[in-house]
Amino acid sequence: MTSTKIAEETPFEIAVPDADIELLKKKLELARFPDELEGADWSYGAPLADIKRLVSHWKDGFDWRKHEAKINELPMFTRDIDVDAFGTLNIHYVHQQSDVKNAIPLLFVHGWPGHFLEVEKMLPMLTAASPDHPSFHVVAPSLPGYGFSEGAHKPGFKAPQYAELFNKLMVALGYNEYVYQGGDWGGILGKAIVPTLGPKHIKAWHTNMPIMNPPTLLRNPLLFLQMLLTPFNKTIREGFEYTQRFVNLGSGYSKMHMTKPQTIGYSLADSPVGLLAWIYEKLVAWTDEYPWTDDEVLRWISIYYFSRAGPAASVRIYYEMSEGGTATLGLGHLSPATVPTGVSYFPGELIRLPKSWAALMGKTVYVGEHDKGGHFAAFEVPEVLAGDMFKMYGKGGGAFGVVPGKSGYD
């Protein structure tokens, strides 16, 4: 990787060494594939024909240098951030500023198996100047151990450390007050850190993966009694069944990540085919019939393969946040957010809970429901997710003017 030092912030460009690309091609050339049962299709996992086709293209047709150059058009930087008890971590991030002087600072946080490029399609939409919707200054960091961010070097990097890291990054960029958006781990971390950083720093937040614990008699008596006394309608029943199918048939990866991340890490680090299959299955299964091209898939996977800390580092967040598989992904009984909260529902999301439970997220001021889109909404339907942000923070929206002096309009 190459960079030019300027004060505390370092402009960043990806520059994968030729030797690393050659090693990848050699590994792909020597790949040994498993057999496959007749008619198995997707029921047993990623189909053999798909993986063979992608491996062949990765080896002989995919032009990483072309994609690398395109990614380098993004305004990327790195910055050293001190995290209490963990020392200094060099963090990579995209920082796209709007031309609108009073644009709203937005922290966009990805999850697994995503990365900073999830925000790419939304950047021109969110930063555009318009009299019809607000504009944002967008900061999209690579989580520690993802993409080109340095990973933690010792155990125990949990929600308080993410909160410290995110806030120090935003404050260093001049954003003492900002809003937050996240899906997947970005959403889970948001539930954990927004109550601690808001309202002093995080003034409002939005997630496209609204998950929460069921209402209880002590914490949510009215909603709890309503749940007991009112029969679930067909939509809610189907949502629970959909969620249970994911838990039973689609969540095995998380058990491995939560309990033995080092073990699966050897396969992810050493075998590009193993890494491809591990993530490709999720890209297809978790999107709402998104028409992936082979180049899109391989560009996505290559970010993991060429990542600074190696792809194994990315899965350790599951262990840390679930305390080695003994807790529910760090959710527990978290305090609801006291700042304005927005949620968006997409039909291809992994978990479908009753929309009435959105109130459990905290001070809910915006709920968006859509008929298209899945787990990677920012990448699949960027205009839809951006539209929700415009409605939530725009004139008449529940979070309009939440950041003092930052309405987002000219």
CSV table of C-alpha atoms in Angstrom, one decimal:
chain,number,residue,atom,x,y,z
A,1,MET,CA,0.0,0.0,0.0
A,2,THR,CA,1.3,3.5,-0.7
A,3,SER,CA,0.4,6.7,1.0
A,4,THR,CA,1.6,10.3,1.5
A,5,LYS,CA,1.8,11.7,5.1
A,6,ILE,CA,0.0,14.9,5.7
A,7,ALA,CA,-0.3,16.0,9.3
A,8,GLU,CA,-2.3,13.4,11.3
A,9,GLU,CA,-4.3,12.2,8.3
A,10,THR,CA,-2.7,10.1,5.6
A,11,PRO,CA,-4.3,10.0,2.1
A,12,PHE,CA,-4.5,6.3,1.1
A,13,GLU,CA,-4.4,4.3,-2.1
A,14,ILE,CA,-4.5,0.6,-2.5
A,15,ALA,CA,-1.4,-0.8,-4.1
A,16,VAL,CA,-1.4,-4.6,-3.7
A,17,PRO,CA,2.2,-6.0,-4.4
A,18,ASP,CA,2.6,-7.9,-7.6
A,19,ALA,CA,3.9,-10.8,-5.6
A,20,ASP,CA,0.6,-11.1,-3.7
A,21,ILE,CA,-1.4,-11.2,-6.9
A,22,GLU,CA,0.9,-13.9,-8.3
A,23,LEU,CA,0.6,-15.9,-5.1
A,24,LEU,CA,-3.2,-15.7,-5.4
A,25,LYS,CA,-3.1,-17.0,-9.0
A,26,LYS,CA,-0.8,-19.9,-8.0
A,27,LYS,CA,-3.2,-20.9,-5.2
A,28,LEU,CA,-6.1,-20.7,-7.6
A,29,GLU,CA,-4.2,-22.8,-10.1
A,30,LEU,CA,-3.6,-25.5,-7.5
A,31,ALA,CA,-7.1,-25.5,-6.0
A,32,ARG,CA,-8.6,-28.9,-5.1
A,33,PHE,CA,-12.4,-28.9,-5.2
A,34,PRO,CA,-14.8,-31.2,-3.3
A,35,ASP,CA,-17.3,-33.4,-4.9
A,36,GLU,CA,-21.0,-32.6,-5.0
A,37,LEU,CA,-24.2,-34.5,-4.7
A,38,GLU,CA,-26.5,-34.7,-7.7
A,39,GLY,CA,-29.2,-32.1,-7.6
A,40,ALA,CA,-27.9,-30.5,-4.4
A,41,ASP,CA,-28.1,-27.0,-5.8
A,42,TRP,CA,-27.9,-24.4,-2.9
A,43,SER,CA,-29.3,-26.7,-0.2
A,44,TYR,CA,-25.8,-28.0,0.8
A,45,GLY,CA,-24.1,-24.6,0.3
A,46,ALA,CA,-22.4,-22.8,-2.6
A,47,PRO,CA,-22.8,-24.9,-5.8
A,48,LEU,CA,-19.6,-26.4,-7.2
A,49,ALA,CA,-20.3,-25.1,-10.7
A,50,ASP,CA,-20.5,-21.5,-9.4
A,51,ILE,CA,-17.3,-21.7,-7.4
A,52,LYS,CA,-15.4,-23.3,-10.3
A,53,ARG,CA,-16.6,-20.6,-12.7
A,54,LEU,CA,-15.6,-17.8,-10.2
A,55,VAL,CA,-12.2,-19.4,-9.5
A,56,SER,CA,-11.5,-19.7,-13.2
A,57,HIS,CA,-12.4,-16.1,-13.8
A,58,TRP,CA,-10.4,-14.9,-10.7
A,59,LYS,CA,-7.4,-16.7,-12.1
A,60,ASP,CA,-7.5,-15.8,-15.8
A,61,GLY,CA,-10.1,-13.1,-16.4
A,62,PHE,CA,-10.5,-10.8,-13.4
A,63,ASP,CA,-8.4,-7.6,-13.6
A,64,TRP,CA,-7.6,-6.6,-10.1
A,65,ARG,CA,-5.5,-3.6,-11.2
A,66,LYS,CA,-8.5,-2.1,-13.0
A,67,HIS,CA,-10.7,-2.5,-10.0
A,68,GLU,CA,-8.0,-1.2,-7.7
A,69,ALA,CA,-7.6,1.9,-9.8
A,70,LYS,CA,-11.4,2.5,-9.6
A,71,ILE,CA,-11.6,2.0,-5.9
A,72,ASN,CA,-8.7,4.5,-5.5
A,73,GLU,CA,-10.9,7.2,-7.0
A,74,LEU,CA,-12.6,7.3,-3.6
A,75,PRO,CA,-11.4,9.8,-1.0
A,76,MET,CA,-9.6,7.3,1.3
A,77,PHE,CA,-7.4,8.0,4.3
A,78,THR,CA,-5.8,6.4,7.3
A,79,ARG,CA,-5.3,7.8,10.7
A,80,ASP,CA,-3.7,6.5,13.9
A,81,ILE,CA,-6.2,6.3,16.8
A,82,ASP,CA,-5.4,5.5,20.4
A,83,VAL,CA,-7.8,3.1,22.0
A,84,ASP,CA,-7.6,2.7,25.8
A,85,ALA,CA,-5.7,-0.5,26.8
A,86,PHE,CA,-5.3,-1.5,23.1
A,87,GLY,CA,-2.7,1.0,22.0
A,88,THR,CA,-2.7,2.8,18.6
A,89,LEU,CA,-4.6,1.3,15.7
A,90,ASN,CA,-4.1,2.6,12.1
A,91,ILE,CA,-7.7,3.0,10.8
A,92,HIS,CA,-8.7,3.2,7.1
A,93,TYR,CA,-11.8,5.2,6.1
A,94,VAL,CA,-13.6,6.9,3.3
A,95,HIS,CA,-14.3,10.6,3.9
A,96,GLN,CA,-16.5,12.1,1.2
A,97,GLN,CA,-17.5,15.7,2.0
A,98,SER,CA,-20.4,17.5,0.5
A,99,ASP,CA,-20.1,21.0,-1.1
A,100,VAL,CA,-23.0,22.0,1.1
A,101,LYS,CA,-21.5,24.0,3.9
A,102,ASN,CA,-23.9,22.9,6.6
A,103,ALA,CA,-24.2,19.2,5.5
A,104,ILE,CA,-24.9,16.7,8.2
A,105,PRO,CA,-21.9,14.6,9.4
A,106,LEU,CA,-22.8,10.9,8.9
A,107,LEU,CA,-20.8,7.9,10.3
A,108,PHE,CA,-21.6,4.9,8.1
A,109,VAL,CA,-20.6,1.5,9.7
A,110,HIS,CA,-20.5,-1.8,7.8
A,111,GLY,CA,-20.5,-5.4,9.1
A,112,TRP,CA,-19.5,-8.9,8.0
A,113,PRO,CA,-19.2,-10.0,5.2
A,114,GLY,CA,-19.4,-6.4,4.1
A,115,HIS,CA,-16.7,-3.7,4.0
A,116,PHE,CA,-16.2,0.0,3.3
A,117,LEU,CA,-17.3,-0.4,-0.4
A,118,GLU,CA,-20.9,-0.9,0.7
A,119,VAL,CA,-21.2,2.9,0.9
A,120,GLU,CA,-19.7,3.5,-2.5
A,121,LYS,CA,-23.0,3.7,-4.5
A,122,MET,CA,-24.6,6.0,-1.9
A,123,LEU,CA,-21.8,8.5,-1.8
A,124,PRO,CA,-22.9,10.7,-4.7
A,125,MET,CA,-26.5,10.6,-3.5
A,126,LEU,CA,-25.8,11.4,0.1
A,127,THR,CA,-23.4,14.2,-0.7
A,128,ALA,CA,-25.3,15.9,-3.5
A,129,ALA,CA,-26.6,19.4,-3.0
A,130,SER,CA,-30.4,19.7,-3.4
A,131,PRO,CA,-33.2,22.0,-2.3
A,132,ASP,CA,-35.3,18.9,-1.9
A,133,HIS,CA,-33.3,16.9,0.5
A,134,PRO,CA,-30.5,17.2,3.0
A,135,SER,CA,-26.8,16.5,2.2
A,136,PHE,CA,-24.3,14.6,4.3
A,137,HIS,CA,-20.5,14.6,4.9
A,138,VAL,CA,-20.0,10.8,4.9
A,139,VAL,CA,-17.3,9.0,6.9
A,140,ALA,CA,-17.2,5.2,6.3
A,141,PRO,CA,-14.4,3.5,8.3
A,142,SER,CA,-13.2,-0.1,7.8
A,143,LEU,CA,-13.8,-1.8,11.1
A,144,PRO,CA,-10.5,-2.9,12.8
A,145,GLY,CA,-9.3,-6.1,11.1
A,146,TYR,CA,-11.4,-5.4,7.9
A,147,GLY,CA,-10.2,-3.9,4.6
A,148,PHE,CA,-7.2,-1.8,5.2
A,149,SER,CA,-7.6,-1.1,8.9
A,150,GLU,CA,-5.2,-2.5,11.4
A,151,GLY,CA,-6.8,-5.2,13.6
A,152,ALA,CA,-6.7,-5.4,17.4
A,153,HIS,CA,-3.6,-7.3,18.6
A,154,LYS,CA,-5.1,-8.8,21.8
A,155,PRO,CA,-8.4,-10.1,23.0
A,156,GLY,CA,-11.3,-8.1,24.3
A,157,PHE,CA,-12.0,-5.5,21.7
A,158,LYS,CA,-15.7,-4.9,22.4
A,159,ALA,CA,-18.4,-2.3,22.1
A,160,PRO,CA,-16.8,0.3,24.4
A,161,GLN,CA,-13.6,0.1,22.3
A,162,TYR,CA,-15.6,0.6,19.0
A,163,ALA,CA,-17.4,3.6,20.6
A,164,GLU,CA,-14.1,5.1,21.6
A,165,LEU,CA,-12.5,4.5,18.2
A,166,PHE,CA,-15.5,5.8,16.2
A,167,ASN,CA,-15.9,8.9,18.3
A,168,LYS,CA,-12.2,9.8,18.2
A,169,LEU,CA,-12.2,9.4,14.5
A,170,MET,CA,-15.2,11.7,14.0
A,171,VAL,CA,-14.0,14.3,16.5
A,172,ALA,CA,-10.5,14.3,14.8
A,173,LEU,CA,-12.3,15.1,11.5
A,174,GLY,CA,-14.0,18.0,13.1
A,175,TYR,CA,-17.3,16.4,13.7
A,176,ASN,CA,-18.1,16.7,17.4
A,177,GLU,CA,-21.8,16.1,16.7
A,178,TYR,CA,-22.9,13.6,14.0
A,179,VAL,CA,-25.4,11.0,13.0
A,180,TYR,CA,-24.9,7.2,12.6
A,181,GLN,CA,-26.1,4.6,10.1
A,182,GLY,CA,-25.4,0.9,10.2
A,183,GLY,CA,-26.5,-2.5,9.1
A,184,ASP,CA,-25.3,-6.0,10.2
A,185,TRP,CA,-22.5,-5.3,12.7
A,186,GLY,CA,-23.0,-1.6,12.1
A,187,GLY,CA,-26.5,-2.0,13.4
A,188,ILE,CA,-25.6,-4.2,16.3
A,189,LEU,CA,-22.8,-1.9,17.4
A,190,GLY,CA,-25.1,1.1,17.0
A,191,LYS,CA,-27.5,-0.5,19.5
A,192,ALA,CA,-24.6,-0.8,21.9
A,193,ILE,CA,-22.8,2.5,21.5
A,194,VAL,CA,-25.5,5.1,20.5
A,195,PRO,CA,-26.9,5.1,24.1
A,196,THR,CA,-23.4,5.8,25.4
A,197,LEU,CA,-22.3,8.4,22.8
A,198,GLY,CA,-25.7,10.1,22.5
A,199,PRO,CA,-26.9,12.7,22.8
A,200,LYS,CA,-23.6,14.5,23.4
A,201,HIS,CA,-22.0,13.2,20.1
A,202,ILE,CA,-24.4,11.0,18.2
A,203,LYS,CA,-27.5,13.1,17.7
A,204,ALA,CA,-29.6,10.5,15.9
A,205,TRP,CA,-29.2,7.1,14.2
A,206,HIS,CA,-30.7,4.8,11.6
A,207,THR,CA,-30.4,1.1,11.0
A,208,ASN,CA,-31.5,-1.2,8.1
A,209,MET,CA,-31.2,-4.3,10.4
A,210,PRO,CA,-33.7,-3.6,13.2
A,211,ILE,CA,-33.2,-6.4,15.7
A,212,MET,CA,-34.2,-6.3,19.4
A,213,ASN,CA,-35.1,-8.6,22.2
A,214,PRO,CA,-38.8,-9.4,22.6
A,215,PRO,CA,-40.8,-7.1,24.9
A,216,THR,CA,-41.0,-8.0,28.6
A,217,LEU,CA,-43.6,-7.3,31.3
A,218,LEU,CA,-41.1,-5.2,33.3
A,219,ARG,CA,-39.5,-3.2,30.5
A,220,ASN,CA,-42.3,-2.9,28.0
A,221,PRO,CA,-45.6,-3.7,29.8
A,222,LEU,CA,-48.0,-2.3,27.2
A,223,LEU,CA,-46.3,-3.9,24.2
A,224,PHE,CA,-45.9,-7.2,26.2
A,225,LEU,CA,-49.6,-7.3,27.1
A,226,GLN,CA,-50.6,-6.4,23.5
A,227,MET,CA,-48.4,-9.3,22.3
A,228,LEU,CA,-50.2,-11.7,24.8
A,229,LEU,CA,-53.7,-10.5,24.1
A,230,THR,CA,-53.6,-9.9,20.3
A,231,PRO,CA,-53.2,-12.9,18.0
A,232,PHE,CA,-50.3,-12.6,15.6
A,233,ASN,CA,-51.5,-11.9,12.1
A,234,LYS,CA,-50.3,-13.8,9.0
A,235,THR,CA,-47.5,-11.3,8.2
A,236,ILE,CA,-46.0,-11.6,11.7
A,237,ARG,CA,-46.3,-15.4,11.8
A,238,GLU,CA,-44.6,-15.6,8.4
A,239,GLY,CA,-41.9,-13.3,9.7
A,240,PHE,CA,-41.2,-15.5,12.7
A,241,GLU,CA,-41.1,-18.6,10.5
A,242,TYR,CA,-38.7,-16.9,8.1
A,243,THR,CA,-36.4,-15.9,11.0
A,244,GLN,CA,-36.5,-19.4,12.4
A,245,ARG,CA,-35.5,-20.9,9.1
A,246,PHE,CA,-32.5,-18.5,9.0
A,247,VAL,CA,-31.5,-19.5,12.6
A,248,ASN,CA,-31.9,-23.2,11.8
A,249,LEU,CA,-30.4,-23.4,8.3
A,250,GLY,CA,-28.4,-20.2,7.7
A,251,SER,CA,-26.6,-19.2,10.9
A,252,GLY,CA,-24.0,-22.0,11.2
A,253,TYR,CA,-21.2,-19.7,10.1
A,254,SER,CA,-21.9,-17.4,13.2
A,255,LYS,CA,-21.5,-20.3,15.6
A,256,MET,CA,-18.1,-21.0,14.2
A,257,HIS,CA,-17.2,-17.3,14.3
A,258,MET,CA,-18.5,-16.9,17.9
A,259,THR,CA,-16.8,-20.0,19.3
A,260,LYS,CA,-13.6,-20.9,17.3
A,261,PRO,CA,-12.7,-18.0,15.0
A,262,GLN,CA,-9.1,-19.0,14.9
A,263,THR,CA,-9.9,-22.4,13.5
A,264,ILE,CA,-11.9,-21.2,10.5
A,265,GLY,CA,-9.4,-18.4,10.2
A,266,TYR,CA,-6.7,-20.8,8.8
A,267,SER,CA,-9.0,-21.7,5.9
A,268,LEU,CA,-10.0,-18.1,5.2
A,269,ALA,CA,-6.4,-16.9,5.3
A,270,ASP,CA,-4.7,-19.7,3.3
A,271,SER,CA,-7.3,-20.8,0.8
A,272,PRO,CA,-8.8,-18.1,-1.6
A,273,VAL,CA,-11.3,-20.8,-2.7
A,274,GLY,CA,-12.4,-21.4,0.8
A,275,LEU,CA,-12.7,-17.6,1.4
A,276,LEU,CA,-14.7,-17.2,-1.8
A,277,ALA,CA,-17.1,-20.0,-1.0
A,278,TRP,CA,-17.5,-18.8,2.6
A,279,ILE,CA,-18.6,-15.3,1.6
A,280,TYR,CA,-20.1,-15.9,-1.9
A,281,GLU,CA,-22.8,-18.1,-0.3
A,282,LYS,CA,-23.8,-15.1,1.9
A,283,LEU,CA,-23.7,-12.6,-0.9
A,284,VAL,CA,-26.3,-14.6,-2.8
A,285,ALA,CA,-28.4,-15.9,0.1
A,286,TRP,CA,-28.6,-12.6,1.9
A,287,THR,CA,-29.5,-10.4,-1.0
A,288,ASP,CA,-33.0,-10.0,-2.5
A,289,GLU,CA,-32.3,-11.6,-5.9
A,290,TYR,CA,-29.6,-9.1,-6.6
A,291,PRO,CA,-28.0,-9.8,-10.1
A,292,TRP,CA,-24.4,-10.3,-9.0
A,293,THR,CA,-21.8,-10.2,-11.8
A,294,ASP,CA,-18.7,-12.3,-11.4
A,295,ASP,CA,-16.6,-9.2,-11.3
A,296,GLU,CA,-18.7,-7.7,-8.5
A,297,VAL,CA,-18.3,-10.9,-6.5
A,298,LEU,CA,-14.6,-11.1,-7.0
A,299,ARG,CA,-14.0,-7.4,-6.3
A,300,TRP,CA,-15.9,-7.9,-3.1
A,301,ILE,CA,-13.9,-11.0,-2.1
A,302,SER,CA,-10.6,-9.5,-3.2
A,303,ILE,CA,-10.9,-6.8,-0.6
A,304,TYR,CA,-11.0,-9.5,2.0
A,305,TYR,CA,-8.2,-11.5,0.4
A,306,PHE,CA,-5.9,-8.5,0.2
A,307,SER,CA,-6.9,-7.0,3.5
A,308,ARG,CA,-4.3,-5.6,5.7
A,309,ALA,CA,-4.8,-7.9,8.7
A,310,GLY,CA,-5.9,-10.9,6.6
A,311,PRO,CA,-9.5,-12.3,6.3
A,312,ALA,CA,-9.3,-14.2,9.6
A,313,ALA,CA,-9.2,-11.0,11.6
A,314,SER,CA,-12.7,-10.0,10.4
A,315,VAL,CA,-14.6,-12.8,12.1
A,316,ARG,CA,-13.2,-12.2,15.6
A,317,ILE,CA,-15.8,-9.6,16.3
A,318,TYR,CA,-18.3,-12.4,16.7
A,319,TYR,CA,-16.3,-14.0,19.5
A,320,GLU,CA,-15.6,-10.7,21.3
A,321,MET,CA,-19.2,-9.3,21.1
A,322,SER,CA,-20.7,-12.7,22.0
A,323,GLU,CA,-18.2,-13.4,24.8
A,324,GLY,CA,-17.1,-16.6,23.2
A,325,GLY,CA,-20.6,-17.7,22.2
A,326,THR,CA,-22.1,-17.3,25.7
A,327,ALA,CA,-24.1,-14.2,24.9
A,328,THR,CA,-26.4,-13.0,22.1
A,329,LEU,CA,-24.0,-11.0,19.9
A,330,GLY,CA,-23.5,-8.4,22.6
A,331,LEU,CA,-27.2,-7.3,22.6
A,332,GLY,CA,-28.2,-8.4,26.0
A,333,HIS,CA,-30.6,-5.9,27.7
A,334,LEU,CA,-29.2,-2.7,26.2
A,335,SER,CA,-30.7,0.6,27.1
A,336,PRO,CA,-32.9,2.0,24.3
A,337,ALA,CA,-31.5,5.0,22.4
A,338,THR,CA,-32.7,8.3,23.7
A,339,VAL,CA,-31.8,10.1,20.5
A,340,PRO,CA,-34.1,10.1,17.4
A,341,THR,CA,-34.0,6.6,15.9
A,342,GLY,CA,-34.9,5.4,12.4
A,343,VAL,CA,-35.4,1.9,11.1
A,344,SER,CA,-35.9,0.5,7.6
A,345,TYR,CA,-37.4,-2.8,6.7
A,346,PHE,CA,-36.3,-4.7,3.6
A,347,PRO,CA,-37.9,-8.0,2.6
A,348,GLY,CA,-34.6,-9.9,2.1
A,349,GLU,CA,-33.2,-9.0,5.6
A,350,LEU,CA,-32.2,-12.0,7.6
A,351,ILE,CA,-34.5,-11.4,10.6
A,352,ARG,CA,-38.1,-10.3,10.4
A,353,LEU,CA,-39.6,-9.1,13.7
A,354,PRO,CA,-42.9,-7.4,14.2
A,355,LYS,CA,-42.8,-3.8,13.1
A,356,SER,CA,-44.6,-2.8,16.3
A,357,TRP,CA,-41.3,-3.8,18.1
A,358,ALA,CA,-39.5,-0.9,16.4
A,359,ALA,CA,-40.6,1.1,19.4
A,360,LEU,CA,-38.1,-1.0,21.5
A,361,MET,CA,-35.2,0.6,19.6
A,362,GLY,CA,-35.7,3.8,21.5
A,363,LYS,CA,-37.0,7.2,20.5
A,364,THR,CA,-38.3,5.9,17.1
A,365,VAL,CA,-39.1,8.8,14.7
A,366,TYR,CA,-38.9,7.1,11.3
A,367,VAL,CA,-40.0,3.7,10.0
A,368,GLY,CA,-39.5,2.8,6.3
A,369,GLU,CA,-41.0,-0.3,4.7
A,370,HIS,CA,-39.9,-1.5,1.3
A,371,ASP,CA,-40.8,-4.2,-1.2
A,372,LYS,CA,-37.3,-4.7,-2.6
A,373,GLY,CA,-33.8,-5.1,-1.0
A,374,GLY,CA,-32.0,-7.4,1.3
A,375,HIS,CA,-29.2,-7.5,3.9
A,376,PHE,CA,-26.8,-5.3,1.9
A,377,ALA,CA,-29.3,-2.6,1.2
A,378,ALA,CA,-26.7,0.2,0.7
A,379,PHE,CA,-25.3,-1.9,-2.2
A,380,GLU,CA,-28.5,-3.5,-3.6
A,381,VAL,CA,-30.9,-0.5,-3.5
A,382,PRO,CA,-28.7,2.5,-2.6
A,383,GLU,CA,-31.4,5.0,-3.8
A,384,VAL,CA,-33.9,3.5,-1.5
A,385,LEU,CA,-31.7,3.6,1.6
A,386,ALA,CA,-30.5,7.1,0.8
A,387,GLY,CA,-34.2,8.1,0.4
A,388,ASP,CA,-34.9,6.9,3.9
A,389,MET,CA,-32.1,9.1,5.2
A,390,PHE,CA,-33.4,12.1,3.3
A,391,LYS,CA,-36.9,11.6,4.7
A,392,MET,CA,-35.7,11.0,8.3
A,393,TYR,CA,-33.3,14.1,8.3
A,394,GLY,CA,-35.2,16.2,5.8
A,395,LYS,CA,-37.7,19.0,6.4
A,396,GLY,CA,-40.7,17.6,8.2
A,397,GLY,CA,-38.7,14.4,9.1
A,398,GLY,CA,-38.4,13.2,12.7
A,399,ALA,CA,-34.7,14.1,12.9
A,400,PHE,CA,-34.7,17.4,11.0
A,401,GLY,CA,-32.3,19.8,12.6
A,402,VAL,CA,-31.1,17.3,15.2
A,403,VAL,CA,-27.5,18.4,14.7
A,404,PRO,CA,-27.5,22.1,15.6
A,405,GLY,CA,-26.7,24.3,12.6
A,406,LYS,CA,-26.5,21.3,10.3
A,407,SER,CA,-29.8,21.0,8.5
A,408,GLY,CA,-28.1,19.7,5.3
A,409,TYR,CA,-29.6,22.3,3.0
A,410,ASP,CA,-27.9,25.2,1.2
